[in-house]
């Protein structure tokens, strides 16, 4: 039986720690502030933004919501980002993705000042992570690392296998594990015989977006398994990339979906906002 890595509980602990840090900042006259830019009417994006606002309220971070119609232009978004960059009361910001199709996401994201980049997606932050410098960390991979750390999982010399190579999850995840001295293998859609790699993983991270694709027989007995996938099934239920029923008896530790990585992502976003406010405060 695997230890269940309860992201919901760990995220609540982190939010409580952040609340204390926010209170200390406020007492000293610095009100932590996170700005969220949302363009269009995507229902999932609206839910994400609402959840982020709630987390801010709980912790004591001022949240500024900037809403734009689907027809917003790149120039309008960029002008707003530049204004937020120049506003000393704003510690961090994020642009909720996806942006409307006519907008060049990379161009817009590049406008965010790297030190105010709450999501850690800016190329400067990616480059800093790649070169082992202090950077704003992307929230989902940072949340996975925090879950592993708090569960006492050892990194040095372990074989970590990351399935998925996106810029927001797979690649930074691999880099964080490498920085902790794991031997890292990154798998993707062209990987031949995926199970050959996953079966050798002491730490296995699945970030693909295919429900239940990692089954128990693909997992090394005792491995720590982190399931980043969030897939909505036809019956409306959420399922991860890992087939929990067959994986849990084999793994040493495993995250559930929901209640694993998801809540950690928001907690790490809040942490990025507090870190930025602490920097401003000196
Ligand atoms: P992307 O679609 O950007 O990337 C998916 C990756 O999986 C790609 O690198 C792709 O390979 C790889 N892949 C696809 N099919 C296979 C296959 N058969 N075998 C091996 N690799 C494969 O997704 P994201 O990284 O953005 O997200 C991944 C999952 O995590 C999604 O379910 C998403 O919803 C979830 N997610 C959850 C978050 C959370 O907070 N818990 C936050 C962010 C994402 P290739 O590069 O070759 O195409």
mmCIF file of C-alpha atoms and ligand atoms in Angstrom:
data_model
loop_
_atom_site.group_PDB
_atom_site.id
_atom_site.type_symbol
_atom_site.label_atom_id
_atom_site.label_comp_id
_atom_site.label_asym_id
_atom_site.label_seq_id
_atom_site.Cartn_x
_atom_site.Cartn_y
_atom_site.Cartn_z
ATOM 1 C CA UNK A 1 0.000 0.000 0.000
ATOM 2 C CA UNK A 2 1.400 3.348 -1.012
ATOM 3 C CA UNK A 3 1.588 6.462 1.116
ATOM 4 C CA UNK A 4 -0.949 8.890 -0.313
ATOM 5 C CA UNK A 5 0.655 12.258 -0.995
ATOM 6 C CA UNK A 6 -2.224 14.455 0.109
ATOM 7 C CA UNK A 7 -1.765 17.669 -1.855
ATOM 8 C CA UNK A 8 -4.937 19.173 -0.475
ATOM 9 C CA UNK A 9 -3.617 18.907 3.087
ATOM 10 C CA UNK A 10 -0.053 19.992 2.276
ATOM 11 C CA UNK A 11 -1.374 22.958 0.259
ATOM 12 C CA UNK A 12 -3.522 24.015 3.246
ATOM 13 C CA UNK A 13 -0.416 23.882 5.474
ATOM 14 C CA UNK A 14 1.522 26.011 2.972
ATOM 15 C CA UNK A 15 -1.321 28.536 2.705
ATOM 16 C CA UNK A 16 -1.362 28.822 6.519
ATOM 17 C CA UNK A 17 2.411 29.485 6.502
ATOM 18 C CA UNK A 18 1.945 32.094 3.768
ATOM 19 C CA UNK A 19 -0.828 33.779 5.729
ATOM 20 C CA UNK A 20 1.592 34.340 8.605
ATOM 21 C CA UNK A 21 4.141 35.806 6.188
ATOM 22 C CA UNK A 22 1.492 38.061 4.610
ATOM 23 C CA UNK A 23 0.449 39.297 8.064
ATOM 24 C CA UNK A 24 4.056 40.170 8.882
ATOM 25 C CA UNK A 25 4.354 42.121 5.623
ATOM 26 C CA UNK A 26 1.098 43.979 6.202
ATOM 27 C CA UNK A 27 2.142 44.906 9.757
ATOM 28 C CA UNK A 28 5.232 46.449 8.233
ATOM 29 C CA UNK A 29 3.229 48.422 5.667
ATOM 30 C CA UNK A 30 3.638 46.197 2.596
ATOM 31 C CA UNK A 31 0.395 44.825 1.184
ATOM 32 C CA UNK A 32 1.202 41.850 -1.079
ATOM 33 C CA UNK A 33 -0.583 42.274 -4.407
ATOM 34 C CA UNK A 34 -1.173 39.870 -7.295
ATOM 35 C CA UNK A 35 -2.748 41.034 -10.567
ATOM 36 C CA UNK A 36 -4.584 38.548 -12.790
ATOM 37 C CA UNK A 37 -5.352 39.327 -16.434
ATOM 38 C CA UNK A 38 -8.189 37.362 -18.009
ATOM 39 C CA UNK A 39 -9.243 37.766 -21.632
ATOM 40 C CA UNK A 40 -12.385 36.173 -23.051
ATOM 41 C CA UNK A 41 -15.097 33.924 -21.622
ATOM 42 C CA UNK A 42 -13.463 30.506 -21.304
ATOM 43 C CA UNK A 43 -15.457 28.855 -18.466
ATOM 44 C CA UNK A 44 -12.486 26.819 -17.158
ATOM 45 C CA UNK A 45 -10.303 29.954 -17.061
ATOM 46 C CA UNK A 46 -12.996 31.808 -15.120
ATOM 47 C CA UNK A 47 -13.045 29.020 -12.511
ATOM 48 C CA UNK A 48 -9.235 29.073 -12.226
ATOM 49 C CA UNK A 49 -9.240 32.845 -11.767
ATOM 50 C CA UNK A 50 -11.983 32.619 -9.141
ATOM 51 C CA UNK A 51 -10.000 29.968 -7.218
ATOM 52 C CA UNK A 52 -6.873 32.106 -7.325
ATOM 53 C CA UNK A 53 -8.828 35.115 -6.027
ATOM 54 C CA UNK A 54 -10.204 33.026 -3.141
ATOM 55 C CA UNK A 55 -6.711 31.815 -2.224
ATOM 56 C CA UNK A 56 -5.477 35.436 -2.224
ATOM 57 C CA UNK A 57 -8.307 36.492 0.080
ATOM 58 C CA UNK A 58 -7.594 33.629 2.489
ATOM 59 C CA UNK A 59 -3.892 34.484 2.724
ATOM 60 C CA UNK A 60 -4.172 38.256 2.781
ATOM 61 C CA UNK A 61 -2.899 39.035 -0.700
ATOM 62 C CA UNK A 62 -4.682 41.840 -2.513
ATOM 63 C CA UNK A 63 -5.891 40.505 -5.847
ATOM 64 C CA UNK A 64 -6.460 42.791 -8.802
ATOM 65 C CA UNK A 65 -8.585 41.281 -11.534
ATOM 66 C CA UNK A 66 -8.273 42.800 -15.001
ATOM 67 C CA UNK A 67 -10.940 41.511 -17.365
ATOM 68 C CA UNK A 68 -10.826 41.945 -21.127
ATOM 69 C CA UNK A 69 -13.292 40.972 -23.855
ATOM 70 C CA UNK A 70 -12.474 38.144 -26.304
ATOM 71 C CA UNK A 71 -11.810 40.885 -28.909
ATOM 72 C CA UNK A 72 -8.953 42.465 -26.902
ATOM 73 C CA UNK A 73 -5.880 43.319 -28.958
ATOM 74 C CA UNK A 74 -2.304 42.332 -28.240
ATOM 75 C CA UNK A 75 -1.431 46.023 -27.866
ATOM 76 C CA UNK A 76 -4.121 46.556 -25.229
ATOM 77 C CA UNK A 77 -2.870 43.616 -23.178
ATOM 78 C CA UNK A 78 0.738 44.703 -23.512
ATOM 79 C CA UNK A 79 -0.104 48.281 -22.475
ATOM 80 C CA UNK A 80 -1.788 46.919 -19.346
ATOM 81 C CA UNK A 81 1.161 44.661 -18.518
ATOM 82 C CA UNK A 82 3.556 47.592 -18.894
ATOM 83 C CA UNK A 83 1.415 49.667 -16.535
ATOM 84 C CA UNK A 84 1.488 46.843 -13.968
ATOM 85 C CA UNK A 85 5.261 46.475 -14.410
ATOM 86 C CA UNK A 86 5.611 50.162 -13.539
ATOM 87 C CA UNK A 87 3.193 50.072 -10.583
ATOM 88 C CA UNK A 88 5.195 49.685 -7.360
ATOM 89 C CA UNK A 89 2.110 48.430 -5.482
ATOM 90 C CA UNK A 90 1.872 45.337 -7.731
ATOM 91 C CA UNK A 91 4.250 42.551 -6.704
ATOM 92 C CA UNK A 92 3.326 39.894 -9.227
ATOM 93 C CA UNK A 93 0.987 39.243 -12.144
ATOM 94 C CA UNK A 94 -0.194 36.434 -14.335
ATOM 95 C CA UNK A 95 -1.967 36.199 -17.643
ATOM 96 C CA UNK A 96 -4.550 33.427 -17.543
ATOM 97 C CA UNK A 97 -3.990 31.037 -20.451
ATOM 98 C CA UNK A 98 -5.179 30.232 -23.025
ATOM 99 C CA UNK A 99 -5.470 33.698 -24.547
ATOM 100 C CA UNK A 100 -7.889 34.278 -27.443
ATOM 101 C CA UNK A 101 -6.607 32.664 -30.639
ATOM 102 C CA UNK A 102 -5.635 35.901 -32.414
ATOM 103 C CA UNK A 103 -3.180 36.802 -29.621
ATOM 104 C CA UNK A 104 0.471 35.769 -29.720
ATOM 105 C CA UNK A 105 0.872 34.346 -26.217
ATOM 106 C CA UNK A 106 4.662 34.308 -26.255
ATOM 107 C CA UNK A 107 4.804 37.979 -27.226
ATOM 108 C CA UNK A 108 2.407 38.963 -24.444
ATOM 109 C CA UNK A 109 4.083 36.852 -21.744
ATOM 110 C CA UNK A 110 7.490 38.257 -22.693
ATOM 111 C CA UNK A 111 6.280 41.716 -21.633
ATOM 112 C CA UNK A 112 5.914 40.734 -17.971
ATOM 113 C CA UNK A 113 8.868 41.932 -15.900
ATOM 114 C CA UNK A 114 10.653 38.671 -14.896
ATOM 115 C CA UNK A 115 10.608 39.601 -11.195
ATOM 116 C CA UNK A 116 6.811 40.096 -11.366
ATOM 117 C CA UNK A 117 6.196 36.868 -13.297
ATOM 118 C CA UNK A 118 3.937 34.965 -10.851
ATOM 119 C CA UNK A 119 3.690 31.864 -13.060
ATOM 120 C CA UNK A 120 7.441 31.617 -13.700
ATOM 121 C CA UNK A 121 6.833 31.200 -17.462
ATOM 122 C CA UNK A 122 9.033 34.077 -18.640
ATOM 123 C CA UNK A 123 12.036 32.966 -20.707
ATOM 124 C CA UNK A 124 14.358 34.783 -18.319
ATOM 125 C CA UNK A 125 13.038 32.703 -15.425
ATOM 126 C CA UNK A 126 13.219 29.532 -17.532
ATOM 127 C CA UNK A 127 16.818 30.403 -18.399
ATOM 128 C CA UNK A 128 17.700 31.071 -14.778
ATOM 129 C CA UNK A 129 16.237 27.714 -13.752
ATOM 130 C CA UNK A 130 18.160 26.021 -16.577
ATOM 131 C CA UNK A 131 21.432 27.578 -15.415
ATOM 132 C CA UNK A 132 20.834 26.843 -11.721
ATOM 133 C CA UNK A 133 20.248 30.473 -10.691
ATOM 134 C CA UNK A 134 17.542 31.711 -8.351
ATOM 135 C CA UNK A 135 14.383 32.242 -10.378
ATOM 136 C CA UNK A 136 10.613 32.430 -10.076
ATOM 137 C CA UNK A 137 9.641 28.762 -10.337
ATOM 138 C CA UNK A 138 6.726 27.514 -12.448
ATOM 139 C CA UNK A 139 3.987 26.614 -9.983
ATOM 140 C CA UNK A 140 3.057 23.049 -10.960
ATOM 141 C CA UNK A 141 6.589 21.587 -11.023
ATOM 142 C CA UNK A 142 7.469 23.542 -7.866
ATOM 143 C CA UNK A 143 4.379 22.056 -6.214
ATOM 144 C CA UNK A 144 5.419 18.524 -7.225
ATOM 145 C CA UNK A 145 8.876 19.076 -5.715
ATOM 146 C CA UNK A 146 7.384 20.424 -2.488
ATOM 147 C CA UNK A 147 5.103 17.384 -2.171
ATOM 148 C CA UNK A 148 8.066 15.048 -2.656
ATOM 149 C CA UNK A 149 10.218 17.001 -0.186
ATOM 150 C CA UNK A 150 7.586 17.118 2.524
ATOM 151 C CA UNK A 151 7.077 13.346 2.099
ATOM 152 C CA UNK A 152 10.797 12.845 2.767
ATOM 153 C CA UNK A 153 11.549 11.456 -0.698
ATOM 154 C CA UNK A 154 15.295 11.450 -1.419
ATOM 155 C CA UNK A 155 16.532 12.895 -4.693
ATOM 156 C CA UNK A 156 20.302 12.536 -4.925
ATOM 157 C CA UNK A 157 21.349 9.678 -7.212
ATOM 158 C CA UNK A 158 17.757 8.558 -7.831
ATOM 159 C CA UNK A 159 16.433 7.909 -11.312
ATOM 160 C CA UNK A 160 13.612 10.353 -12.038
ATOM 161 C CA UNK A 161 11.498 9.813 -15.143
ATOM 162 C CA UNK A 162 9.312 12.663 -16.389
ATOM 163 C CA UNK A 163 6.687 11.770 -18.975
ATOM 164 C CA UNK A 164 5.822 14.943 -20.904
ATOM 165 C CA UNK A 165 8.060 17.765 -22.106
ATOM 166 C CA UNK A 166 5.868 20.868 -22.116
ATOM 167 C CA UNK A 167 7.434 24.214 -21.251
ATOM 168 C CA UNK A 168 5.161 24.686 -18.248
ATOM 169 C CA UNK A 169 5.383 21.227 -16.658
ATOM 170 C CA UNK A 170 7.643 18.527 -18.129
ATOM 171 C CA UNK A 171 10.788 20.513 -18.953
ATOM 172 C CA UNK A 172 10.972 22.609 -15.758
ATOM 173 C CA UNK A 173 10.117 19.501 -13.713
ATOM 174 C CA UNK A 174 13.080 17.691 -15.255
ATOM 175 C CA UNK A 175 15.315 20.660 -14.503
ATOM 176 C CA UNK A 176 14.217 20.888 -10.840
ATOM 177 C CA UNK A 177 14.906 17.170 -10.375
ATOM 178 C CA UNK A 178 18.275 17.530 -12.080
ATOM 179 C CA UNK A 179 19.145 20.460 -9.788
ATOM 180 C CA UNK A 180 18.426 18.111 -6.853
ATOM 181 C CA UNK A 181 20.945 15.618 -8.301
ATOM 182 C CA UNK A 182 18.534 13.069 -9.739
ATOM 183 C CA UNK A 183 19.480 11.240 -12.908
ATOM 184 C CA UNK A 184 16.675 12.403 -15.174
ATOM 185 C CA UNK A 185 15.034 10.814 -18.196
ATOM 186 C CA UNK A 186 12.435 12.824 -20.125
ATOM 187 C CA UNK A 187 9.907 10.833 -22.185
ATOM 188 C CA UNK A 188 7.422 12.134 -24.740
ATOM 189 C CA UNK A 189 5.124 11.070 -27.554
ATOM 190 C CA UNK A 190 8.004 9.769 -29.704
ATOM 191 C CA UNK A 191 9.550 7.695 -26.906
ATOM 192 C CA UNK A 192 9.739 4.046 -27.923
ATOM 193 C CA UNK A 193 8.734 1.477 -25.297
ATOM 194 C CA UNK A 194 7.767 3.969 -22.596
ATOM 195 C CA UNK A 195 7.371 1.236 -19.961
ATOM 196 C CA UNK A 196 11.072 0.379 -20.248
ATOM 197 C CA UNK A 197 11.847 3.814 -18.784
ATOM 198 C CA UNK A 198 8.964 4.180 -16.330
ATOM 199 C CA UNK A 199 9.696 0.750 -14.798
ATOM 200 C CA UNK A 200 13.168 1.958 -13.855
ATOM 201 C CA UNK A 201 11.975 5.182 -12.203
ATOM 202 C CA UNK A 202 12.472 5.781 -8.473
ATOM 203 C CA UNK A 203 10.516 8.990 -8.988
ATOM 204 C CA UNK A 204 7.944 8.993 -11.788
ATOM 205 C CA UNK A 205 6.163 12.170 -12.902
ATOM 206 C CA UNK A 206 3.317 11.860 -15.404
ATOM 207 C CA UNK A 207 2.382 15.097 -17.191
ATOM 208 C CA UNK A 208 0.751 14.014 -20.420
ATOM 209 C CA UNK A 209 -3.012 14.535 -20.483
ATOM 210 C CA UNK A 210 -4.045 10.938 -21.258
ATOM 211 C CA UNK A 211 -6.309 9.383 -18.623
ATOM 212 C CA UNK A 212 -4.879 6.327 -16.899
ATOM 213 C CA UNK A 213 -2.027 5.782 -19.351
ATOM 214 C CA UNK A 214 0.483 4.822 -16.625
ATOM 215 C CA UNK A 215 -0.633 1.480 -15.202
ATOM 216 C CA UNK A 216 0.671 -0.473 -12.227
ATOM 217 C CA UNK A 217 2.781 -2.783 -14.377
ATOM 218 C CA UNK A 218 4.705 0.243 -15.691
ATOM 219 C CA UNK A 219 5.783 1.264 -12.169
ATOM 220 C CA UNK A 220 8.805 0.142 -10.158
ATOM 221 C CA UNK A 221 7.741 -1.286 -6.787
ATOM 222 C CA UNK A 222 8.172 1.397 -4.110
ATOM 223 C CA UNK A 223 8.486 4.321 -6.547
ATOM 224 C CA UNK A 224 7.203 7.800 -5.743
ATOM 225 C CA UNK A 225 4.551 8.561 -8.370
ATOM 226 C CA UNK A 226 3.425 12.120 -9.083
ATOM 227 C CA UNK A 227 0.365 12.435 -11.295
ATOM 228 C CA UNK A 228 0.101 15.890 -12.836
ATOM 229 C CA UNK A 229 -2.588 14.955 -15.374
ATOM 230 C CA UNK A 230 -6.075 16.376 -15.036
ATOM 231 C CA UNK A 231 -8.457 14.740 -17.492
ATOM 232 C CA UNK A 232 -12.220 15.207 -17.528
ATOM 233 C CA UNK A 233 -13.931 11.911 -18.409
ATOM 234 C CA UNK A 234 -17.225 11.591 -20.307
ATOM 235 C CA UNK A 235 -19.001 10.882 -17.022
ATOM 236 C CA UNK A 236 -17.783 14.266 -15.709
ATOM 237 C CA UNK A 237 -15.254 12.771 -13.268
ATOM 238 C CA UNK A 238 -11.616 13.824 -13.108
ATOM 239 C CA UNK A 239 -8.886 11.284 -13.739
ATOM 240 C CA UNK A 240 -5.118 11.614 -13.752
ATOM 241 C CA UNK A 241 -2.597 10.193 -16.198
ATOM 242 C CA UNK A 242 -1.942 7.366 -13.747
ATOM 243 C CA UNK A 243 -4.358 4.471 -13.331
ATOM 244 C CA UNK A 244 -4.599 4.866 -9.554
ATOM 245 C CA UNK A 245 -6.281 1.497 -8.909
ATOM 246 C CA UNK A 246 -3.443 -0.561 -10.415
ATOM 247 C CA UNK A 247 -0.626 1.856 -9.487
ATOM 248 C CA UNK A 248 -1.352 2.381 -5.801
ATOM 249 C CA UNK A 249 -0.594 -1.221 -4.698
ATOM 250 C CA UNK A 250 2.813 -1.061 -6.453
ATOM 251 C CA UNK A 251 3.992 2.482 -5.666
ATOM 252 C CA UNK A 252 5.681 3.548 -2.425
ATOM 253 C CA UNK A 253 3.987 6.942 -2.540
ATOM 254 C CA UNK A 254 1.428 8.365 -4.940
ATOM 255 C CA UNK A 255 -0.642 11.504 -5.498
ATOM 256 C CA UNK A 256 -4.406 11.177 -5.980
ATOM 257 C CA UNK A 257 -6.383 13.067 -8.659
ATOM 258 C CA UNK A 258 -8.086 15.245 -7.617
ATOM 259 C CA UNK A 259 -6.429 16.393 -4.378
ATOM 260 C CA UNK A 260 -2.793 15.822 -5.335
ATOM 261 C CA UNK A 261 -0.839 18.205 -7.540
ATOM 262 C CA UNK A 262 -3.768 20.532 -8.361
ATOM 263 C CA UNK A 263 -4.048 22.287 -4.964
ATOM 264 C CA UNK A 264 -0.241 22.541 -4.797
ATOM 265 C CA UNK A 265 -0.168 24.586 -8.003
ATOM 266 C CA UNK A 266 -2.267 27.373 -6.477
ATOM 267 C CA UNK A 267 -0.310 27.239 -3.200
ATOM 268 C CA UNK A 268 2.930 27.742 -5.162
ATOM 269 C CA UNK A 269 1.400 30.645 -7.072
ATOM 270 C CA UNK A 270 0.566 32.279 -3.750
ATOM 271 C CA UNK A 271 4.118 31.571 -2.586
ATOM 272 C CA UNK A 272 5.521 33.318 -5.660
ATOM 273 C CA UNK A 273 3.382 36.375 -4.890
ATOM 274 C CA UNK A 274 4.520 36.447 -1.247
ATOM 275 C CA UNK A 275 8.181 35.978 -2.230
ATOM 276 C CA UNK A 276 7.890 38.927 -4.637
ATOM 277 C CA UNK A 277 6.277 41.067 -1.906
ATOM 278 C CA UNK A 278 9.015 40.077 0.559
ATOM 279 C CA UNK A 279 11.618 41.128 -2.005
ATOM 280 C CA UNK A 280 9.919 44.513 -2.454
ATOM 281 C CA UNK A 281 9.831 44.885 1.313
ATOM 282 C CA UNK A 282 13.532 44.078 1.506
HETATM 283 P P1 LIG B 1 0.953 19.364 -23.043
HETATM 284 O O1 LIG B 1 -0.150 18.877 -23.916
HETATM 285 O O2 LIG B 1 1.568 20.685 -23.297
HETATM 286 O O3 LIG B 1 2.129 18.277 -23.055
HETATM 287 C C1 LIG B 1 1.865 16.922 -23.004
HETATM 288 C C2 LIG B 1 3.151 16.152 -23.145
HETATM 289 O O4 LIG B 1 2.843 14.751 -23.130
HETATM 290 C C3 LIG B 1 3.887 16.415 -24.457
HETATM 291 O O5 LIG B 1 5.254 16.630 -24.184
HETATM 292 C C4 LIG B 1 3.668 15.138 -25.266
HETATM 293 O O6 LIG B 1 4.759 14.774 -26.088
HETATM 294 C C5 LIG B 1 3.524 14.104 -24.178
HETATM 295 N N1 LIG B 1 2.787 12.938 -24.661
HETATM 296 C C6 LIG B 1 1.627 12.924 -25.365
HETATM 297 N N2 LIG B 1 1.265 11.650 -25.631
HETATM 298 C C7 LIG B 1 2.214 10.853 -25.098
HETATM 299 C C8 LIG B 1 2.404 9.463 -25.061
HETATM 300 N N3 LIG B 1 1.544 8.620 -25.619
HETATM 301 N N4 LIG B 1 3.487 8.985 -24.429
HETATM 302 C C9 LIG B 1 4.372 9.816 -23.840
HETATM 303 N N5 LIG B 1 4.243 11.155 -23.851
HETATM 304 C C10 LIG B 1 3.173 11.682 -24.466
HETATM 305 O O7 LIG B 1 0.377 19.268 -21.559
HETATM 306 P P2 LIG B 1 0.817 19.991 -20.184
HETATM 307 O O8 LIG B 1 2.223 19.674 -19.859
HETATM 308 O O9 LIG B 1 0.365 21.390 -20.186
HETATM 309 O O10 LIG B 1 -0.140 19.212 -19.173
HETATM 310 C C11 LIG B 1 -0.078 17.816 -18.999
HETATM 311 C C12 LIG B 1 -1.225 17.365 -18.123
HETATM 312 O O11 LIG B 1 -1.117 17.992 -16.867
HETATM 313 C C13 LIG B 1 -2.617 17.732 -18.632
HETATM 314 O O12 LIG B 1 -3.524 16.710 -18.250
HETATM 315 C C14 LIG B 1 -2.945 19.000 -17.896
HETATM 316 O O13 LIG B 1 -4.336 19.182 -17.746
HETATM 317 C C15 LIG B 1 -2.295 18.722 -16.585
HETATM 318 N N6 LIG B 1 -1.903 19.913 -15.827
HETATM 319 C C16 LIG B 1 -2.191 19.916 -14.502
HETATM 320 C C17 LIG B 1 -1.816 20.963 -13.712
HETATM 321 C C18 LIG B 1 -2.114 20.890 -12.260
HETATM 322 O O14 LIG B 1 -2.143 21.902 -11.597
HETATM 323 N N7 LIG B 1 -2.279 19.702 -11.686
HETATM 324 C C19 LIG B 1 -1.181 22.154 -14.273
HETATM 325 C C20 LIG B 1 -0.819 22.026 -15.658
HETATM 326 C C21 LIG B 1 -1.203 20.934 -16.401
HETATM 327 P P3 LIG B 1 5.222 15.661 -27.367
HETATM 328 O O15 LIG B 1 5.987 16.813 -26.795
HETATM 329 O O16 LIG B 1 6.077 14.720 -28.130
HETATM 330 O O17 LIG B 1 3.984 16.068 -28.064
#
